[in-house]
mmCIF file of C-alpha atoms in Angstrom:
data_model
loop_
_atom_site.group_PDB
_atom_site.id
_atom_site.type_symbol
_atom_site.label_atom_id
_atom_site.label_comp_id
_atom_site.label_asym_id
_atom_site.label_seq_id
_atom_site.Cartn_x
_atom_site.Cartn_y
_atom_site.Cartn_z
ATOM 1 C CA UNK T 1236 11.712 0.237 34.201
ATOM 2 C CA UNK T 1237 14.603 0.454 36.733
ATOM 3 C CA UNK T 1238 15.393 3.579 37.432
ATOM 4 C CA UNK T 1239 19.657 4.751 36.999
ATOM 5 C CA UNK T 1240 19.900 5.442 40.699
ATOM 6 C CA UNK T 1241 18.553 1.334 40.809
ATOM 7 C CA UNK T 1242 20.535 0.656 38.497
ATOM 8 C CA UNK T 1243 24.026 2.016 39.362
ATOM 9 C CA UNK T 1244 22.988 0.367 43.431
ATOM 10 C CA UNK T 1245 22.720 -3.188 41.661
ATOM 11 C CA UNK T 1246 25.620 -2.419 39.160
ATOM 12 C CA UNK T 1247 28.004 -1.334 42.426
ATOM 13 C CA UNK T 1248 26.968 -4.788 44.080
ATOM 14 C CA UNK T 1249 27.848 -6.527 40.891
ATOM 15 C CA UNK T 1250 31.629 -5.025 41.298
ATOM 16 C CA UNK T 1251 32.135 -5.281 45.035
ATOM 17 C CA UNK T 1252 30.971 -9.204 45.638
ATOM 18 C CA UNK T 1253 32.119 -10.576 42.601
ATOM 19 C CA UNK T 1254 35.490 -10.176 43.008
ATOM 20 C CA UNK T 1255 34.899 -10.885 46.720
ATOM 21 C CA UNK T 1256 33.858 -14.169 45.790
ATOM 22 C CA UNK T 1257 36.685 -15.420 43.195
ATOM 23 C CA UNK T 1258 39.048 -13.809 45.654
ATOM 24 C CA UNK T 1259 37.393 -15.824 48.267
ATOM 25 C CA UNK T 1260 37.355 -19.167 46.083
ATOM 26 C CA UNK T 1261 41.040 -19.510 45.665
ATOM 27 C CA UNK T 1262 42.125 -18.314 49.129
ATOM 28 C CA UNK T 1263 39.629 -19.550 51.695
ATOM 29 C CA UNK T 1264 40.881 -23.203 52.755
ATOM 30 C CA UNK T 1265 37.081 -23.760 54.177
ATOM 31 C CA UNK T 1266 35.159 -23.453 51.650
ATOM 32 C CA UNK T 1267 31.398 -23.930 52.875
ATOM 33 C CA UNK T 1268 32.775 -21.319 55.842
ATOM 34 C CA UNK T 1269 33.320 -18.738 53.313
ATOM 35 C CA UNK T 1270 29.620 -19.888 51.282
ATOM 36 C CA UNK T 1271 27.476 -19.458 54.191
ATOM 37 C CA UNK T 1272 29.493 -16.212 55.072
ATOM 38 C CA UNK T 1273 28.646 -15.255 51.253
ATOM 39 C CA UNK T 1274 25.359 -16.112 51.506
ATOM 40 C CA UNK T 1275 24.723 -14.361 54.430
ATOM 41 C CA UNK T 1276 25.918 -11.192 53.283
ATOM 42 C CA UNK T 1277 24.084 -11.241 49.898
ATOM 43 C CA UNK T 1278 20.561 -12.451 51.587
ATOM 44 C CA UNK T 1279 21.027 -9.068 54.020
ATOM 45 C CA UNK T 1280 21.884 -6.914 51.262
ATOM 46 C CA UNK T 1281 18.812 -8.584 48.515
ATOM 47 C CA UNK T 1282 16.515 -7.890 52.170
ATOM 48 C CA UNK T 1283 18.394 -4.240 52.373
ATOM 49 C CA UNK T 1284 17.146 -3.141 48.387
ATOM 50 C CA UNK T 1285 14.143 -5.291 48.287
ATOM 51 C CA UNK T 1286 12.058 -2.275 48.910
ATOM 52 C CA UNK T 1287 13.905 0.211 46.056
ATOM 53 C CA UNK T 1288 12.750 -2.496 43.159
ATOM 54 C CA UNK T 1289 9.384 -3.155 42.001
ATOM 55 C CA UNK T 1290 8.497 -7.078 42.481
ATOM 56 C CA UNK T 1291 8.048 -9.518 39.906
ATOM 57 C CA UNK T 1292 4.933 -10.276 40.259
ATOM 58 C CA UNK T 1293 4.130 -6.268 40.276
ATOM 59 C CA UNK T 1294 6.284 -6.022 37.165
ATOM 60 C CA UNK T 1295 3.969 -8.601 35.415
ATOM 61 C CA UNK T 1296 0.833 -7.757 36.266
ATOM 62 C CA UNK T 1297 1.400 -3.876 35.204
ATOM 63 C CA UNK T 1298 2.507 -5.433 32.139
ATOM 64 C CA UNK T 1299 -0.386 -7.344 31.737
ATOM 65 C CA UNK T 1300 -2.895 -4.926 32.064
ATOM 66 C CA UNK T 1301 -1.327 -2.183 29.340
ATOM 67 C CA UNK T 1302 -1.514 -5.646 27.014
ATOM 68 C CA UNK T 1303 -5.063 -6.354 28.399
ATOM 69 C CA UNK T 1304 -6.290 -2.923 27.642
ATOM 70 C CA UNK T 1305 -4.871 -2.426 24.602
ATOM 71 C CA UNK T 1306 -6.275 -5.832 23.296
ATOM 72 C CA UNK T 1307 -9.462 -4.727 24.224
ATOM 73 C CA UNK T 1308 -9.236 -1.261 22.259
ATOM 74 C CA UNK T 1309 -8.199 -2.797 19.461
ATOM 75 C CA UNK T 1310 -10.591 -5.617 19.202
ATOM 76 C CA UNK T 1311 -13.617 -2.391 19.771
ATOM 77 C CA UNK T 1312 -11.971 -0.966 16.507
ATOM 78 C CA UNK T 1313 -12.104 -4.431 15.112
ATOM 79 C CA UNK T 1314 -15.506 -5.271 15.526
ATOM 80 C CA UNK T 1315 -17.074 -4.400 12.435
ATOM 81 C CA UNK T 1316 -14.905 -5.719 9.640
ATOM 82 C CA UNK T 1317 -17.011 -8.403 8.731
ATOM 83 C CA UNK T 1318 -17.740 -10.071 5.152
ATOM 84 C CA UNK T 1319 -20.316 -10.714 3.046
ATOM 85 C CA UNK T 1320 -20.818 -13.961 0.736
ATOM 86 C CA UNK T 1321 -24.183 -12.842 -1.302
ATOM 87 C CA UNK T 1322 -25.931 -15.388 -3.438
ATOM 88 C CA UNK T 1323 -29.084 -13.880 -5.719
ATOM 89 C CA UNK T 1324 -32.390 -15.554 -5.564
ATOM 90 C CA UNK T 1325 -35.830 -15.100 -6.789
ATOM 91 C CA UNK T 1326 -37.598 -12.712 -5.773
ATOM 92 C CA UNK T 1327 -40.742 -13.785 -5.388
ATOM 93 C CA UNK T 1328 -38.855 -16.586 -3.244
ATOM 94 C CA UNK T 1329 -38.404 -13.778 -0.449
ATOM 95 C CA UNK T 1330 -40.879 -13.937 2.321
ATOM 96 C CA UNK T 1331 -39.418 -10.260 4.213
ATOM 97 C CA UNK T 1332 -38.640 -7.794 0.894
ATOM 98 C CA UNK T 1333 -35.196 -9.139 0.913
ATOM 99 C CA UNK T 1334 -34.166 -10.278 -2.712
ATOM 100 C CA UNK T 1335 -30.388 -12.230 -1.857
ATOM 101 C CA UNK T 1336 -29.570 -15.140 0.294
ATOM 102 C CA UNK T 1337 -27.000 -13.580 2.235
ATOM 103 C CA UNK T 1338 -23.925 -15.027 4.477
ATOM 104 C CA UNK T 1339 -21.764 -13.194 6.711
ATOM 105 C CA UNK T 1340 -18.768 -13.643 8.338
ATOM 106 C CA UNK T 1341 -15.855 -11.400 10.598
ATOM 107 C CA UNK T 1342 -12.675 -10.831 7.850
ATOM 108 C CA UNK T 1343 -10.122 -13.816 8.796
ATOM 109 C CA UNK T 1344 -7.473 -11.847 9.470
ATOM 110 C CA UNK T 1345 -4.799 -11.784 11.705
ATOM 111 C CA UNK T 1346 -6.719 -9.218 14.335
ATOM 112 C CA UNK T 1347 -9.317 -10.179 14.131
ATOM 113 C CA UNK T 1348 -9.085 -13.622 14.637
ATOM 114 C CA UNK T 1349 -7.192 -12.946 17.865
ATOM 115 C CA UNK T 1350 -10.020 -11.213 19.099
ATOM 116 C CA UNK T 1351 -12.658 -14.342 18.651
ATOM 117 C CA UNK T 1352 -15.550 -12.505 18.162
ATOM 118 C CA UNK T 1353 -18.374 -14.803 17.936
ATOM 119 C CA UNK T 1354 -21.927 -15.289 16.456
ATOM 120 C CA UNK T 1355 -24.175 -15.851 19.787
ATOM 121 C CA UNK T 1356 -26.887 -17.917 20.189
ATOM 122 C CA UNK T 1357 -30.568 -17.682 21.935
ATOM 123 C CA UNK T 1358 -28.893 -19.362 24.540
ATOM 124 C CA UNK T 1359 -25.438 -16.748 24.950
ATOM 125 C CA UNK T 1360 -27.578 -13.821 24.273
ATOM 126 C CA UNK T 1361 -29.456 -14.741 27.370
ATOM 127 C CA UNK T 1362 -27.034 -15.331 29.286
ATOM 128 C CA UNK T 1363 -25.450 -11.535 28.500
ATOM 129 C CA UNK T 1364 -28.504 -9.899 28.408
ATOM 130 C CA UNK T 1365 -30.296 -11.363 31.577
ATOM 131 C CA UNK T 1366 -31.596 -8.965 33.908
ATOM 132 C CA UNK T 1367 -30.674 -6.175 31.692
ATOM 133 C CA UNK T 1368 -32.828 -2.756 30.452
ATOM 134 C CA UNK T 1369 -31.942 -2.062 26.962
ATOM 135 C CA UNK T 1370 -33.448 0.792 24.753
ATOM 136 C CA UNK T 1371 -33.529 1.012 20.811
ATOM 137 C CA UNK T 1372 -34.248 4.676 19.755
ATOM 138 C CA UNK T 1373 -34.143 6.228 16.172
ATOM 139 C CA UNK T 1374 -36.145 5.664 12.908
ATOM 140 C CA UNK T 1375 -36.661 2.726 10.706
ATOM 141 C CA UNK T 1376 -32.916 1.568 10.841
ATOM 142 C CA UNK T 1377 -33.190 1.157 14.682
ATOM 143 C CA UNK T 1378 -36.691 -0.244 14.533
ATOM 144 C CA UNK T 1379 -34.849 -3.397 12.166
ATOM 145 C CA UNK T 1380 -32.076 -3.402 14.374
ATOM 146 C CA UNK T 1381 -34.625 -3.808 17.481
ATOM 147 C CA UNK T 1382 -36.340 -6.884 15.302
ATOM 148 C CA UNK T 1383 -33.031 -8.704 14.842
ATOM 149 C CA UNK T 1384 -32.263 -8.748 18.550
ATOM 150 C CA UNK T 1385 -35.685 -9.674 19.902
ATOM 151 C CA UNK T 1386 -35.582 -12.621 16.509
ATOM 152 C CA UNK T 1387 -32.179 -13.904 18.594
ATOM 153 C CA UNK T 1388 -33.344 -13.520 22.001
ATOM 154 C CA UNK T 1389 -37.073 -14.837 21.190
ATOM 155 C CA UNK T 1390 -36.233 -17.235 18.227
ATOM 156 C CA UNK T 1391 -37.089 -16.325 14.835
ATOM 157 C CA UNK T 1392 -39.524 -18.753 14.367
ATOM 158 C CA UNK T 1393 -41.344 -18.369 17.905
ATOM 159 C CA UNK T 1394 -45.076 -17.757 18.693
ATOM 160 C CA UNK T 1395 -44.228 -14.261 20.331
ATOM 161 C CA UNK T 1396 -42.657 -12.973 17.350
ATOM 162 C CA UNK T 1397 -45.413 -12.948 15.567
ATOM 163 C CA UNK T 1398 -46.883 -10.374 17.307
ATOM 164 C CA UNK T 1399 -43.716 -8.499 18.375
ATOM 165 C CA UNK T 1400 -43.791 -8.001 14.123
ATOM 166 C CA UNK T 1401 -47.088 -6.879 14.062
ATOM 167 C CA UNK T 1402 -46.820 -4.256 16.986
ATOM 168 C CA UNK T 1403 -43.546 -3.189 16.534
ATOM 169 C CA UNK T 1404 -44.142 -1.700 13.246
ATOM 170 C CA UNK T 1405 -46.974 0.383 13.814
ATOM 171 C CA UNK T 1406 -46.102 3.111 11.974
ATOM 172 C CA UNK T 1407 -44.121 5.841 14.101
ATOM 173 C CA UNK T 1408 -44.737 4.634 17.565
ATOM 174 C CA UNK T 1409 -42.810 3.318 20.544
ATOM 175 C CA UNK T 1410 -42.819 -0.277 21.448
ATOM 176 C CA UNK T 1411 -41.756 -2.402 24.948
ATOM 177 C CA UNK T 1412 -41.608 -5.745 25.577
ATOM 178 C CA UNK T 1413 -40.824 -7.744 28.958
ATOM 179 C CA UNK T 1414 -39.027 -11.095 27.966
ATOM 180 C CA UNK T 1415 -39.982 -12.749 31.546
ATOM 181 C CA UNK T 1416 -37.971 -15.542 31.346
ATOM 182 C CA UNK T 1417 -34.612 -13.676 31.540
ATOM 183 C CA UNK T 1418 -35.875 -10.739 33.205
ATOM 184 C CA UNK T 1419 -34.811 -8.622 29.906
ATOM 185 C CA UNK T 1420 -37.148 -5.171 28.970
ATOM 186 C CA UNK T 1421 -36.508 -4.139 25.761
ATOM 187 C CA UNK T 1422 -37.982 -0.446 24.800
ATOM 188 C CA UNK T 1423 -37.778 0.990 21.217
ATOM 189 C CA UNK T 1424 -38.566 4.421 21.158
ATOM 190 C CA UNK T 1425 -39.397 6.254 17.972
ATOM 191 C CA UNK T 1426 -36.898 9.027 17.633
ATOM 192 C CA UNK T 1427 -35.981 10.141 14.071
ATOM 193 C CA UNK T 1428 -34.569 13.093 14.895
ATOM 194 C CA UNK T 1429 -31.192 13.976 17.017
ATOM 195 C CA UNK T 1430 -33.341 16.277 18.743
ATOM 196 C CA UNK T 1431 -35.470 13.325 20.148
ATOM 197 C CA UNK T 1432 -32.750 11.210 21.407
ATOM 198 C CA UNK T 1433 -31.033 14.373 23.085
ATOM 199 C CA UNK T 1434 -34.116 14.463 25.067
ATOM 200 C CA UNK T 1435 -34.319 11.125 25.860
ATOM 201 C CA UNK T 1436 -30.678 11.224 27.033
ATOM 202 C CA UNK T 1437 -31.601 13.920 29.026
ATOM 203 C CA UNK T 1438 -35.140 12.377 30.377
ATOM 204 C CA UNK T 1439 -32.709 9.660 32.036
ATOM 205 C CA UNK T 1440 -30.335 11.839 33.763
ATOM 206 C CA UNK T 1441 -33.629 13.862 35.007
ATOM 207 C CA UNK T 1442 -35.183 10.486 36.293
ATOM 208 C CA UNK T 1443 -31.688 9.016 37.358
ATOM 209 C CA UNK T 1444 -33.161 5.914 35.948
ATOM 210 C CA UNK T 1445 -30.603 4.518 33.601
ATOM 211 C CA UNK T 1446 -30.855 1.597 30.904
ATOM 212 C CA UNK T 1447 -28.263 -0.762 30.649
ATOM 213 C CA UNK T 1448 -27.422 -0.800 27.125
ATOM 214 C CA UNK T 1449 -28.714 2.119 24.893
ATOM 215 C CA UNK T 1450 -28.262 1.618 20.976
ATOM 216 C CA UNK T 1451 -29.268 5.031 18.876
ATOM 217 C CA UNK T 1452 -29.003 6.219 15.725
ATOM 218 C CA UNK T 1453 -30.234 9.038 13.496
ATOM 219 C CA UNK T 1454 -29.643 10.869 10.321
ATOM 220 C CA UNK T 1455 -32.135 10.046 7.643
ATOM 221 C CA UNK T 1456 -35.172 11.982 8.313
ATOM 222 C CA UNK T 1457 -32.966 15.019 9.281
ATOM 223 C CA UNK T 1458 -31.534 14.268 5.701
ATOM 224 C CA UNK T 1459 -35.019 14.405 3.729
ATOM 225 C CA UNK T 1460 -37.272 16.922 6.396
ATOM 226 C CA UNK T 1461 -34.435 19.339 7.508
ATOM 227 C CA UNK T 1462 -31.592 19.109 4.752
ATOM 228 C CA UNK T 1463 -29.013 20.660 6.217
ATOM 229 C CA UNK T 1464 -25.787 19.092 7.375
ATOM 230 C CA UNK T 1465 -25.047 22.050 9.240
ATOM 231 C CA UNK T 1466 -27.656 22.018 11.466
ATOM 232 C CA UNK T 1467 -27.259 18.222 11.991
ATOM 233 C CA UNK T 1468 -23.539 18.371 12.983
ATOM 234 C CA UNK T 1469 -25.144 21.014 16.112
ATOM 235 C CA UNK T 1470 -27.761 19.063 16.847
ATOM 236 C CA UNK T 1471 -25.171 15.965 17.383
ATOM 237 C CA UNK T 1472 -23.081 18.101 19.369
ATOM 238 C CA UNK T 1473 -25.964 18.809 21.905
ATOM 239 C CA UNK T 1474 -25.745 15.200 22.206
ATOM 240 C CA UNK T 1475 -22.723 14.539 22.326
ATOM 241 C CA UNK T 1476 -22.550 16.853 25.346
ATOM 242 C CA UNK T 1477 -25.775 15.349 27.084
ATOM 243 C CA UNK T 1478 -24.052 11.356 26.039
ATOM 244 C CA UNK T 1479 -21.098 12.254 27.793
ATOM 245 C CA UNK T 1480 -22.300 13.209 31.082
ATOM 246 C CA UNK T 1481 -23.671 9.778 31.294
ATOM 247 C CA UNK T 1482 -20.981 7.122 30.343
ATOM 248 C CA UNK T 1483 -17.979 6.482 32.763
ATOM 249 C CA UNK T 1484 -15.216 8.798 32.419
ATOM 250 C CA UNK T 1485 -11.925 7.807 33.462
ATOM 251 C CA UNK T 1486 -9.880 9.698 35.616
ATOM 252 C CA UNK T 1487 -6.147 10.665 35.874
ATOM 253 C CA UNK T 1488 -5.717 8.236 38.561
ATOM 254 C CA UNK T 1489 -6.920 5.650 36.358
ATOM 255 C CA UNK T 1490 -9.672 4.934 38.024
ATOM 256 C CA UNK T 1491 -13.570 5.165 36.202
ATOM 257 C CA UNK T 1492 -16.499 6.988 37.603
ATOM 258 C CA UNK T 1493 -19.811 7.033 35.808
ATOM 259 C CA UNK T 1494 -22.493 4.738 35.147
ATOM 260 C CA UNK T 1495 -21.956 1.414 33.908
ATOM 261 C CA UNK T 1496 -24.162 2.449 30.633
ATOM 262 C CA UNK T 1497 -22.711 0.593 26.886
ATOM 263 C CA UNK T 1498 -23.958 3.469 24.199
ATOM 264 C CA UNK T 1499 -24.065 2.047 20.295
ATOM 265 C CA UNK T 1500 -24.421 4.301 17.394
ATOM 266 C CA UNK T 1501 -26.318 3.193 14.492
ATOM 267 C CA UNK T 1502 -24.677 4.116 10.606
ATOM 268 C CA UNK T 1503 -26.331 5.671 8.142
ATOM 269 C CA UNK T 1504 -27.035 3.088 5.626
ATOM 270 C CA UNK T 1505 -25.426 3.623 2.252
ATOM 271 C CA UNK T 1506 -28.539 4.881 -0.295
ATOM 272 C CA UNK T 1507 -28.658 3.508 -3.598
ATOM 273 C CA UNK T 1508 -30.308 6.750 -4.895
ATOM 274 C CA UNK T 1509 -31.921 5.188 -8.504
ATOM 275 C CA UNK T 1510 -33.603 2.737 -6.313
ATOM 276 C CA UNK T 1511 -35.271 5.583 -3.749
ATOM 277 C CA UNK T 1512 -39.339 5.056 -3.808
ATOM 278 C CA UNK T 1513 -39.881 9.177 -4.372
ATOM 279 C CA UNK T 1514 -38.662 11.781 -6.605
ATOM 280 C CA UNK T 1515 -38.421 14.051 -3.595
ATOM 281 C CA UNK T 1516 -36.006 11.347 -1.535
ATOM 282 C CA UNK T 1517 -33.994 10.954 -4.689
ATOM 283 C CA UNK T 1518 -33.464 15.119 -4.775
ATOM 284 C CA UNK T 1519 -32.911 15.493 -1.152
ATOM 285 C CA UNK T 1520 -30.953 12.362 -0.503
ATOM 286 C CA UNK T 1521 -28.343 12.618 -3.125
ATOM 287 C CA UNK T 1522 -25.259 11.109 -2.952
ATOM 288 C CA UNK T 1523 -23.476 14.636 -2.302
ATOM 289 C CA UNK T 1524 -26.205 15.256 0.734
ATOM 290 C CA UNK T 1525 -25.232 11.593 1.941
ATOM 291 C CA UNK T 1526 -21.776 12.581 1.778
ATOM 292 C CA UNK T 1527 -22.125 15.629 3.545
ATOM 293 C CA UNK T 1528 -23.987 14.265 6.699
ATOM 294 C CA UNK T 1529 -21.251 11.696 6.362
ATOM 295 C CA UNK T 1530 -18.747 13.555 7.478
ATOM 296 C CA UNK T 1531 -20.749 15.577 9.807
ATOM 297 C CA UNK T 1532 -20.812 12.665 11.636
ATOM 298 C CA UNK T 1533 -17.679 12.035 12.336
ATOM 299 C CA UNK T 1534 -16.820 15.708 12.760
ATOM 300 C CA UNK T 1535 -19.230 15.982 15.535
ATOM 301 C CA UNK T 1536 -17.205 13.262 17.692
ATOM 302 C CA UNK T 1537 -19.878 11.301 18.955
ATOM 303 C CA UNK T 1538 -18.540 9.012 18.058
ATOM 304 C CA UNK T 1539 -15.725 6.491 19.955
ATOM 305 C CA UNK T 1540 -13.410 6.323 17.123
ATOM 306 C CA UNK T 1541 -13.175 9.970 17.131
ATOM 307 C CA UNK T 1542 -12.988 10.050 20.402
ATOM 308 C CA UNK T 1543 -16.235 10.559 21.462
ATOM 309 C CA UNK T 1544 -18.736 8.039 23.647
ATOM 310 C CA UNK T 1545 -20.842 6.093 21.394
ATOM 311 C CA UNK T 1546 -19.800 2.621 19.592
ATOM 312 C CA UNK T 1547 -20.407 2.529 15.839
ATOM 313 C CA UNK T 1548 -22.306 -0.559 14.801
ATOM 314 C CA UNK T 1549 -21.035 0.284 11.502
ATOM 315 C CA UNK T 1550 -24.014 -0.166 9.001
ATOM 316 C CA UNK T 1551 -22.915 1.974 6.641
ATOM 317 C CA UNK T 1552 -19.654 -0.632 5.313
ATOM 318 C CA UNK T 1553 -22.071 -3.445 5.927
ATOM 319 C CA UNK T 1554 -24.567 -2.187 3.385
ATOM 320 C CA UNK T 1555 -21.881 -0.579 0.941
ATOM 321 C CA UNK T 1556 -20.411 -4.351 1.247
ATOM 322 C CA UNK T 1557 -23.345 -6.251 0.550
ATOM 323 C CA UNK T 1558 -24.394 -3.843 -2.553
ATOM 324 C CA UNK T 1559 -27.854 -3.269 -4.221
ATOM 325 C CA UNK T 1560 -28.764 -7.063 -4.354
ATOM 326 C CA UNK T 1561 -29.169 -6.524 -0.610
ATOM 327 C CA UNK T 1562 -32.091 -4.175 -0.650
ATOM 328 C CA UNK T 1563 -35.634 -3.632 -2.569
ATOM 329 C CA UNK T 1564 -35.554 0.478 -2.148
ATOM 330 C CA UNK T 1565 -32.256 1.702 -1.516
ATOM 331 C CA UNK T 1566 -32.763 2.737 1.811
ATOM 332 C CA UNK T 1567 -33.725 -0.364 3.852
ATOM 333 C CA UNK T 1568 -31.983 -3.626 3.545
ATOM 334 C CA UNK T 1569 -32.075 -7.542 3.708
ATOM 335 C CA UNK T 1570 -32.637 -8.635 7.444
ATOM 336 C CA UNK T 1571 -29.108 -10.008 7.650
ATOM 337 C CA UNK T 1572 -27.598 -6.536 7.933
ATOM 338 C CA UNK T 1573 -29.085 -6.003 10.879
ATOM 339 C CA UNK T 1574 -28.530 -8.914 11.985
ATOM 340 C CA UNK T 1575 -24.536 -8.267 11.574
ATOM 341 C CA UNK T 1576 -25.219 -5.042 13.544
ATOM 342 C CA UNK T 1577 -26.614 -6.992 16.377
ATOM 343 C CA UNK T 1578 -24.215 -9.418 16.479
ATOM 344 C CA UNK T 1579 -21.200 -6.826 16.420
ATOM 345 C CA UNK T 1580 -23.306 -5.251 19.497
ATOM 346 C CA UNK T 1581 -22.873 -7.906 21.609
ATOM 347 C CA UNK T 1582 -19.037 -8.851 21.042
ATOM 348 C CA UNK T 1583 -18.675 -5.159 21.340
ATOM 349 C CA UNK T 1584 -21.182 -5.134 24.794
ATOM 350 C CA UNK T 1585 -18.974 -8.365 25.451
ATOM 351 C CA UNK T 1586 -15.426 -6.525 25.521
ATOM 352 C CA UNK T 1587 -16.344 -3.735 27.261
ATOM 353 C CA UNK T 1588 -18.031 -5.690 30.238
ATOM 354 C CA UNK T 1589 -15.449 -8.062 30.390
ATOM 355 C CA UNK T 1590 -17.479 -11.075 30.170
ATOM 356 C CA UNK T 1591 -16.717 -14.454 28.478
ATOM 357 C CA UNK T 1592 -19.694 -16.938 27.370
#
């Protein structure tokens, strides 16, 4: 950290008033003289140098924020190693298609237990969320993912949930609520295909009216309508392109420019293609196919763990993890997955606003 020039100064110090002082201890017969004369001289040449060294406290704090920073990336690349405990039940016992009493949990290792991610509750998710715009776009997997964060911010069990259910699955339309007592609008927007959220993305920019959190996700009906990976790794790279010109961007000076937007990506859900409710869905959506758009995805760099903009709420491990007790038709799973996906959301939305609860 010191440079050699630095260095060899404070090394040539070293040799000139060291011996200066044992040569002074033995001969000088006034010994405080020859201290303050020694102290003198050493407090003129520490107020001489003091501007070639960086200070302590700048030392520290430069320090500090590398270790700050990269605790924050690596708790982001943390976030969704969670685990399931899955107990079977009845199925006739299940009151939402699910068909296992599920339990999750983050992993307990050493990571990520530094990072303390948290489950929130009605209360915390108020608290983070208050004031805030956030939009849900996609297909079905979004539209659950909307559910389990209006279940935590309106209670599951709550009169308005009832009919947030019943009008937020009308089939293939968009849905917006105003939760009034924390000032919170929630949108989801029906958007199956990449296509549709590019031009939402680009609706915003044309408006510059910009949510506050945006959580997307796509792949599936490409998958069975289209077919073609191909055309689904171009059709993320449009936007990709369109993301990018909306999050912050930090510059070589350090400093960020940009909106303060927080952009989730939604998995693919593992299919469990025996299970798939159509003979068509089972051809199409084959494991190879699956596997294909798979990596698509993470050629295309959308996403931030290939360097792209977009968080992964990473719904593809959580449904591979919780296996085929966890879902009725391969496709769509037990409420508690998307529940996980919410709930990685917000410790991830946490982290990169730098808030504490």
């Amino acid at each position: 950290m010191l440079g050699a020039i630095h260095f060899g100064v404070l090394a040539a110090c070293f040799v000139l008033f060291v011996p200066m002082a044992m040569a002074g201890w033995h001969l000088s017969r006034h010994k405080m003289l020859f201290f303050s004369g020694a102290l003198f001289i050493s407090l003129a040449v520490c107020v001489h140098l003091t501007p070639y060294f960086p200070s302590v406290s700048d030392i520290v704090a430069s320090v500090s924020s590398v270790v700050v920073y990269d605790h924050r990336v690596s708790c982001i690349n943390e976030v969704n190693q969670i685990v399931w405990d899955v107990k079977p039940r009845p199925r006739n016992n299940s009151s939402n298609g699910s068909s296992s009493n599920l339990g999750w949990d983050w992993v307990k290792s050493r990571k990520v237990l530094s990072c303390e991610f948290q489950k929130l509750d009605k209360f915390d998710v108020s608290e983070l969320l208050n004031g805030s715009w956030v939009v849900v776009a996609g297909d079905s997997q979004a539209r659950f993912v909307a559910l389990s964060l209006l279940n935590l911010v309106l209670g599951s069990g709550s009169e308005a949930m009832g009919s947030v259910r019943e009008e937020l699955f009308k089939r293939h339309s968009d849905y917006s609520v105003v939760v009034k007592e924390i000032g919170m609008n929630l949108d989801f927007v029906w958007a199956p295909y990449e296509k549709d959220l590019d031009d939402l993305v680009v609706s915003y920019k044309k408006r510059s009216k910009f949510p506050d959190v945006v959580i997307m996700g796509s792949g599936l009906w490409h998958m069975l309508h289209v077919n073609n990976a191909s055309d689904f790794g171009f059709r993320l790279k449009e936007l990709r392109s369109h993301v990018e010109s909306l999050v912050p961007v930090t510059t070589k000076g350090g400093s960020v420019s940009g909106r303060s937007m927080h952009m989730f990506w939604i998995g693919m859900p593992v299919l469990i293609n025996g299970m798939l409710n159509s003979e068509e869905k089972k051809e199409k959506m084959s494991d190879t196919v699956w596997h294909e758009y798979d990596r698509t995805l993470g050629e295309s760099k959308i996403l931030r763990q290939m360097g792209g903009p977009l968080i992964l709420l990473d719904v593809q491990s959580f449904t591979w993890n919780c296996g085929p007790q966890c879902t009725l038709d391969g496709m769509h799973y037990d409420s508690a997955v998307y529940d996980a996906a919410v709930h990685v959301m917000l410790n991830a939305l946490l982290i990169e606003s730098h808030q504490t609860l």
